[in-house]
Short mmCIF file of C-alpha atoms in Angstrom, two decimals:
data_model
loop_
_atom_site.label_atom_id
_atom_site.label_comp_id
_atom_site.label_asym_id
_atom_site.label_seq_id
_atom_site.Cartn_x
_atom_site.Cartn_y
_atom_site.Cartn_z
CA MET A 795 121.18 144.47 97.09
CA ILE A 796 121.66 140.70 97.44
CA LYS A 797 118.86 138.92 99.33
CA TYR A 798 120.24 136.27 101.69
CA ILE A 799 118.55 133.27 103.23
CA ALA A 800 120.01 132.00 106.52
CA TYR A 801 120.26 128.22 106.81
CA CYS A 802 120.82 126.60 110.23
CA ARG A 803 121.17 122.86 110.71
CA LYS A 804 122.13 120.49 113.50
CA SER A 805 121.54 116.78 113.08
CA THR A 806 119.97 114.85 115.95
CA ASP A 807 122.77 112.27 115.57
CA GLU A 808 125.53 114.92 115.31
CA GLN A 809 128.72 113.45 116.72
CA ASP A 810 130.63 116.73 116.84
CA LYS A 811 129.85 118.29 120.23
CA GLN A 812 131.49 121.53 119.05
CA VAL A 813 128.68 122.21 116.57
CA LEU A 814 126.45 125.02 117.79
CA SER A 815 122.77 124.41 118.49
CA ILE A 816 120.28 125.81 115.99
CA GLU A 817 119.36 128.62 118.41
CA SER A 818 123.04 129.57 118.82
CA GLN A 819 123.57 129.50 115.05
CA ILE A 820 120.63 131.86 114.55
CA GLU A 821 122.06 134.35 117.06
CA GLU A 822 125.53 134.12 115.50
CA LEU A 823 124.14 134.74 112.01
CA LYS A 824 122.03 137.69 113.16
CA GLU A 825 125.08 139.36 114.69
CA PHE A 826 127.18 138.58 111.60
CA ALA A 827 124.48 140.01 109.28
CA VAL A 828 124.40 143.26 111.23
CA LYS A 829 128.18 143.48 111.19
CA GLU A 830 128.42 142.80 107.42
CA ASN A 831 125.26 144.80 106.55
CA LEU A 832 123.52 141.78 104.99
CA SER A 833 119.80 141.57 104.21
CA ILE A 834 118.35 138.29 105.57
CA VAL A 835 114.96 137.57 103.97
CA LYS A 836 114.26 134.32 105.80
CA PHE A 837 115.69 131.83 108.31
CA ILE A 838 115.45 128.14 107.45
CA THR A 839 116.18 125.62 110.21
CA GLU A 840 116.54 121.86 109.89
CA SER A 841 117.26 118.99 112.30
CA LYS A 842 118.49 116.34 109.89
CA THR A 843 121.77 114.77 108.87
CA ALA A 844 123.45 116.05 105.70
CA LYS A 845 125.21 112.73 105.02
CA ILE A 846 122.68 111.84 102.31
CA PRO A 847 120.62 113.99 99.89
CA GLY A 848 116.92 114.53 100.46
CA ARG A 849 116.65 117.21 103.17
CA VAL A 850 113.24 118.89 102.76
CA GLU A 851 114.22 122.38 103.98
CA PHE A 852 117.52 122.39 102.10
CA ASN A 853 115.68 121.47 98.88
CA GLN A 854 113.29 124.37 99.53
CA LEU A 855 116.31 126.68 99.82
CA ILE A 856 117.63 125.44 96.45
CA GLN A 857 114.20 125.98 94.83
CA LEU A 858 114.07 129.58 96.07
CA ILE A 859 117.49 130.25 94.52
CA GLU A 860 116.52 128.57 91.22
CA ALA A 861 113.34 130.68 91.13
CA GLY A 862 115.42 133.85 91.49
CA GLU A 863 113.85 134.86 94.82
CA ILE A 864 117.14 134.55 96.73
CA GLN A 865 120.68 135.30 95.54
CA GLY A 866 122.79 134.47 98.62
CA ILE A 867 123.11 131.92 101.45
CA LEU A 868 124.24 132.66 104.98
CA ALA A 869 125.33 129.71 107.16
CA TRP A 870 127.55 129.19 110.19
CA HIS A 871 129.96 126.88 108.27
CA PRO A 872 129.97 125.08 104.86
CA ASP A 873 129.40 121.72 106.60
CA ARG A 874 125.97 123.01 107.68
CA LEU A 875 125.01 123.11 103.98
CA ALA A 876 126.39 119.78 102.75
CA ARG A 877 128.20 116.65 103.87
CA ASN A 878 127.58 114.76 100.61
CA SER A 879 128.83 115.29 97.08
CA ILE A 880 125.40 115.81 95.48
CA ASP A 881 124.22 118.72 97.67
CA GLY A 882 127.66 120.32 97.58
CA GLY A 883 127.71 119.99 93.80
CA ARG A 884 124.27 121.64 93.52
CA ILE A 885 125.50 124.72 95.37
CA ILE A 886 128.65 125.00 93.25
CA TYR A 887 126.60 124.58 90.05
CA LEU A 888 124.27 127.40 91.15
CA LEU A 889 127.37 129.59 91.60
CA ASP A 890 128.61 128.58 88.12
CA THR A 891 125.26 129.46 86.49
CA GLY A 892 125.01 132.82 88.28
CA LYS A 893 121.76 132.01 90.07
CA LEU A 894 123.60 132.00 93.39
CA LEU A 895 125.74 135.12 93.76
CA ASP A 896 127.26 134.80 97.21
CA LEU A 897 127.88 132.58 100.25
CA LYS A 898 128.63 134.04 103.67
CA PHE A 899 129.98 132.23 106.74
CA PRO A 900 131.19 133.70 110.08
CA THR A 901 133.76 130.88 110.28
CA PHE A 902 134.89 130.50 106.65
CA TRP A 903 136.13 132.81 103.90
CA PHE A 904 134.40 132.74 100.50
CA ASP A 905 134.57 134.95 97.42
CA ASN A 906 132.67 134.20 94.21
CA THR A 907 135.82 133.69 92.16
CA PRO A 908 137.49 130.55 90.74
CA GLN A 909 139.69 130.49 93.84
CA GLY A 910 136.66 130.90 96.13
CA LYS A 911 134.74 128.11 94.39
CA PHE A 912 137.77 125.86 94.68
CA MET A 913 137.97 126.59 98.41
CA ILE A 914 134.25 125.92 99.00
CA SER A 915 134.46 122.64 97.06
CA MET A 916 137.38 121.64 99.28
CA ALA A 917 135.31 122.52 102.37
CA PHE A 918 132.43 120.32 101.14
CA SER A 919 134.89 117.49 100.41
CA GLU A 920 136.37 117.84 103.88
CA ALA A 921 132.88 117.69 105.42
CA LYS A 922 132.14 114.50 103.45
CA TYR A 923 135.49 113.00 104.47
CA TYR A 924 134.63 113.71 108.11
CA VAL A 925 131.38 111.67 108.05
CA ASP A 926 132.95 108.90 105.93
CA ASN A 927 135.85 108.64 108.35
CA LEU A 928 133.46 108.75 111.30
CA SER A 929 131.55 105.79 109.84
CA GLN A 930 134.75 103.81 109.31
CA ASN A 931 135.89 104.57 112.85
CA ALA A 932 132.52 103.45 114.21
CA LYS A 933 132.76 100.15 112.29
CA ARG A 934 136.33 99.67 113.49
CA GLY A 935 135.25 100.38 117.06
CA ASN A 936 132.36 97.92 116.78
CA ARG A 937 134.65 95.16 115.55
CA GLN A 938 137.05 95.81 118.42
CA LYS A 939 134.15 95.52 120.90
CA LEU A 940 133.01 92.29 119.27
CA ARG A 941 136.52 90.81 119.51
CA ARG A 942 136.43 91.57 123.25
CA GLY A 943 133.08 89.79 123.47
CA ASP A 944 130.99 92.96 123.90
CA TRP A 945 127.77 93.52 121.93
CA PRO A 946 127.76 97.07 120.42
CA ASN A 947 124.02 97.38 119.76
CA LYS A 948 120.74 97.09 121.66
CA ALA A 949 120.42 93.81 123.52
CA PRO A 950 118.05 91.18 122.05
CA LEU A 951 114.81 90.35 123.85
CA GLY A 952 115.59 88.50 127.07
CA TYR A 953 118.64 90.67 127.73
CA LEU A 954 119.21 94.26 128.90
CA ASN A 955 121.91 96.84 128.19
CA ASN A 956 123.71 97.69 131.44
CA LYS A 957 124.53 101.37 130.97
CA ALA A 958 126.77 101.50 134.03
CA ASP A 959 129.44 99.11 132.75
CA LYS A 960 128.20 98.83 129.12
CA THR A 961 127.67 95.07 129.34
CA ILE A 962 124.76 92.80 128.47
CA ALA A 963 122.76 91.45 131.41
CA ILE A 964 119.95 88.89 131.54
CA ASP A 965 116.46 90.40 131.75
CA PRO A 966 114.98 88.77 134.88
CA ALA A 967 111.41 89.44 133.76
CA ARG A 968 111.57 88.02 130.22
CA ALA A 969 114.62 85.75 129.85
CA LYS A 970 112.87 82.62 131.20
CA PHE A 971 110.05 82.98 128.68
CA ILE A 972 112.47 83.40 125.76
CA ALA A 973 114.32 80.26 126.86
CA LYS A 974 111.02 78.36 127.19
CA ALA A 975 109.99 79.52 123.71
CA PHE A 976 113.08 77.74 122.35
CA ARG A 977 112.21 74.56 124.27
CA LEU A 978 108.62 74.61 123.04
CA PHE A 979 109.59 75.22 119.42
CA ALA A 980 112.24 72.46 119.52
CA THR A 981 109.52 69.86 120.17
CA GLY A 982 108.22 70.43 116.64
CA GLY A 983 104.67 70.82 117.89
CA TYR A 984 104.55 74.62 117.90
CA THR A 985 104.25 77.09 115.03
CA TYR A 986 105.51 80.68 114.94
CA VAL A 987 101.96 81.80 115.74
CA ASP A 988 101.94 79.54 118.82
CA ILE A 989 105.25 81.04 120.00
CA GLN A 990 103.94 84.55 119.40
CA ARG A 991 100.83 83.75 121.45
CA PHE A 992 102.92 82.20 124.26
CA LEU A 993 105.19 85.26 124.48
CA SER A 994 102.24 87.69 124.39
CA GLN A 995 100.44 85.78 127.16
CA ASN A 996 103.56 86.21 129.31
CA LYS A 997 103.82 89.93 128.48
CA VAL A 998 106.91 89.59 126.28
CA PHE A 999 106.31 92.21 123.59
CA SER A 1000 108.37 94.18 121.09
CA ARG A 1001 110.01 97.45 122.15
CA ALA A 1002 106.95 99.21 120.74
CA GLY A 1003 104.76 97.29 123.19
CA LYS A 1004 103.11 95.19 120.46
CA PRO A 1005 103.07 91.40 119.83
CA ILE A 1006 106.37 90.34 118.30
CA HIS A 1007 106.14 90.02 114.52
CA LEU A 1008 106.31 86.45 113.22
CA ASP A 1009 109.32 87.26 111.06
CA SER A 1010 111.15 88.58 114.14
CA ILE A 1011 110.31 85.40 116.05
CA SER A 1012 111.84 83.34 113.25
CA ARG A 1013 114.90 85.48 112.43
CA ARG A 1014 115.71 87.56 115.52
CA ILE A 1015 114.87 85.06 118.23
CA LEU A 1016 114.72 81.43 117.14
CA SER A 1017 117.54 81.82 114.57
CA ASN A 1018 119.72 84.16 116.65
CA PRO A 1019 122.93 82.47 117.96
CA PHE A 1020 123.22 85.23 120.58
CA TYR A 1021 121.05 83.12 122.88
CA TYR A 1022 123.65 80.32 123.10
CA GLY A 1023 126.66 82.66 123.37
CA LEU A 1024 127.71 83.68 119.84
CA MET A 1025 127.15 87.13 118.30
CA ASN A 1026 126.27 87.40 114.60
CA PHE A 1027 127.44 90.77 113.27
CA GLY A 1028 127.45 91.35 109.51
CA GLY A 1029 127.43 87.60 108.85
CA GLU A 1030 130.49 87.01 111.08
CA LEU A 1031 130.33 85.17 114.41
CA PHE A 1032 132.06 86.36 117.57
CA ALA A 1033 132.18 84.73 121.01
CA GLY A 1034 130.26 86.85 123.51
CA LYS A 1035 130.90 87.52 127.20
CA HIS A 1036 127.18 87.46 128.01
CA ARG A 1037 125.55 84.53 129.76
CA PRO A 1038 123.72 82.17 127.33
CA LEU A 1039 120.02 81.43 127.85
CA ILE A 1040 120.06 78.08 126.00
CA SER A 1041 122.50 75.36 124.92
CA LYS A 1042 123.89 75.03 121.41
CA GLU A 1043 122.16 71.63 121.13
CA LEU A 1044 118.77 73.23 121.76
CA PHE A 1045 119.54 75.99 119.25
CA ASP A 1046 120.59 73.45 116.58
CA GLN A 1047 117.36 71.49 117.13
CA CYS A 1048 115.35 74.69 116.62
CA GLN A 1049 117.22 75.37 113.34
CA LYS A 1050 116.07 71.99 112.02
CA ILE A 1051 112.46 72.96 112.77
CA VAL A 1052 112.97 76.42 111.20
CA LYS A 1053 114.25 74.78 107.99
CA ARG A 1054 111.35 72.36 108.00
CA HIS A 1055 108.86 75.22 108.32
CA SER A 1056 110.63 77.03 105.46
CA ARG A 1057 110.40 73.98 103.17
CA GLN A 1058 106.73 73.51 104.04
CA GLU A 1059 105.99 77.16 103.28
CA ASN A 1060 107.76 76.95 99.91
CA SER A 1061 105.98 73.71 98.98
CA ILE A 1062 102.61 75.18 99.96
CA LYS A 1063 103.20 78.28 97.83
CA SER A 1064 104.17 76.20 94.81
CA GLY A 1065 100.81 74.38 94.92
CA PHE A 1066 98.56 77.45 95.06
CA ASP A 1067 98.39 80.22 92.50
CA PHE A 1068 97.58 83.29 94.58
CA LEU A 1069 99.69 82.88 97.74
CA GLY A 1070 101.96 85.87 98.27
CA LEU A 1071 99.88 88.05 95.92
CA ILE A 1072 96.95 89.03 98.12
CA LYS A 1073 96.28 90.01 101.73
CA CYS A 1074 93.19 90.11 103.90
CA GLN A 1075 91.38 93.42 103.49
CA GLU A 1076 90.02 93.35 107.04
CA CYS A 1077 93.17 92.72 109.11
CA GLY A 1078 96.06 92.87 106.60
CA SER A 1079 97.28 89.33 107.33
CA SER A 1080 98.63 87.11 104.56
CA ILE A 1081 96.30 84.65 102.81
CA THR A 1082 96.76 80.89 103.12
CA ALA A 1083 95.10 78.06 101.15
CA GLU A 1084 93.80 74.55 101.72
CA ILE A 1085 92.47 71.72 99.57
CA HIS A 1086 89.21 70.10 100.65
CA THR A 1087 87.95 66.89 99.01
CA LYS A 1088 84.33 65.83 98.64
CA PHE A 1089 83.04 62.35 97.79
CA TYR A 1090 80.08 62.04 95.41
CA PRO A 1091 78.38 58.59 95.81
CA ARG A 1092 76.38 58.82 92.58
CA THR A 1093 79.52 59.07 90.47
CA ASN A 1094 81.80 57.28 92.97
CA ASN A 1095 84.20 60.18 92.58
CA ARG A 1096 86.30 62.39 94.83
CA VAL A 1097 86.64 66.05 93.77
CA ALA A 1098 89.27 68.43 95.19
CA TYR A 1099 88.30 72.06 95.87
CA THR A 1100 90.77 74.84 96.70
CA TYR A 1101 89.80 77.36 99.35
CA TYR A 1102 91.62 80.50 100.46
CA ARG A 1103 91.34 82.06 103.91
CA CYS A 1104 92.94 84.68 106.13
CA SER A 1105 95.89 83.30 108.10
CA LYS A 1106 94.84 85.52 111.08
CA LYS A 1107 98.51 86.07 111.94
CA LYS A 1108 97.79 89.61 113.11
CA GLY A 1109 95.01 88.60 115.48
CA LYS A 1110 91.26 88.11 115.36
CA CYS A 1111 89.59 88.32 111.96
CA ASN A 1112 85.98 87.67 110.90
CA GLN A 1113 86.65 86.66 107.28
CA ARG A 1114 85.67 83.11 106.28
CA TYR A 1115 86.87 80.65 103.62
CA ILE A 1116 86.45 81.66 99.99
CA ALA A 1117 86.55 79.31 96.99
CA LYS A 1118 89.31 79.60 94.40
CA THR A 1119 86.70 80.35 91.69
CA GLU A 1120 85.47 83.35 93.69
CA ILE A 1121 89.06 84.61 94.18
CA GLU A 1122 89.62 84.32 90.42
CA THR A 1123 86.44 86.34 89.75
CA GLN A 1124 87.50 89.10 92.15
CA ILE A 1125 91.00 89.30 90.62
CA ARG A 1126 89.53 89.50 87.09
CA GLN A 1127 87.30 92.40 88.19
CA VAL A 1128 90.32 94.28 89.58
CA ILE A 1129 92.41 93.64 86.46
CA GLN A 1130 89.59 94.76 84.15
CA LYS A 1131 89.52 98.16 85.84
CA VAL A 1132 93.11 98.84 84.83
CA SER A 1133 93.26 96.90 81.54
CA LEU A 1134 93.32 98.60 78.13
CA PRO A 1135 90.06 98.90 76.15
CA GLN A 1136 89.91 96.73 73.02
CA THR A 1137 90.31 99.71 70.67
CA ALA A 1138 93.37 100.99 72.53
CA TYR A 1139 94.76 97.46 72.66
CA LYS A 1140 94.61 97.15 68.85
CA LYS A 1141 96.18 100.59 68.33
CA PHE A 1142 98.97 99.68 70.72
CA LEU A 1143 99.67 96.46 68.82
CA LEU A 1144 99.81 98.37 65.52
CA TRP A 1145 102.23 100.87 67.07
CA LEU A 1146 104.47 98.03 68.27
CA GLU A 1147 104.51 96.44 64.81
CA LYS A 1148 105.83 99.71 63.35
#
């Protein structure tokens, strides 16, 4: 007698309201199994989209079939099993190799014959077409909203999504601080860290309730044209209906400062060997470097020394400056732990010469 495994899936982002809940699928499959006299060994449930491969429970199902423990699959409809070509192909290949003997669906006919395999492959293709078409329709709908001046995603900080009329409204609690952050940054006397500190002091945090990441301050706030009335979507600009928080002149001035900061960062990195390679072990912040000079009267000479330190971008940190020579020593010690022994190194060279 064929041993069946019942697979029930409903994605959390399922667009099709007609798809049964997992609980309803289980009940349907139980009734169908009794009616068809099928032996269900196990129920596997999963709340994940089938648009892309990589479902944990589905992969477990495939492993059970490959191991010979299960010979049949019971599901409410073929689109519960696969909405992508890879997972659908795996099931058809298991049918071809004889490891999978049968598929049963209350809503779809299948027989393990060339005609049946053709029909199931068409069902998988149709399921894939559905999600592909859904994605295209969503993109088309977004572009239509943007042309009307409506923002289709979550509102940036300083704004709120008005669910009643699906518009973007100014956030009365945080908008004034976002606007002031632009004015402060435009003076050229404030860094990203200063802006982060200013926003945190005024209780303007990320959606997770944490201080806004420096990269988000640079890219999603200070470089976002949304704040002066334009919406950047996929690299294309659209005029928005929402009320701007700042003028275009203020935004353009901030972009000059952003570019200046970017050039400074690149020039700093080019002068120091280890920037971008290491992070602070205590707080996880990036490492920055400075050059200190010391004058020696006896030799009438000035000597430059390079020091590395924690940038403290993630908050308070107790680590102090460390000399470049000490950094080099620490890096050598790490590399030695993973480097090849001399004997293995010579053998490897001989092997390469062959």
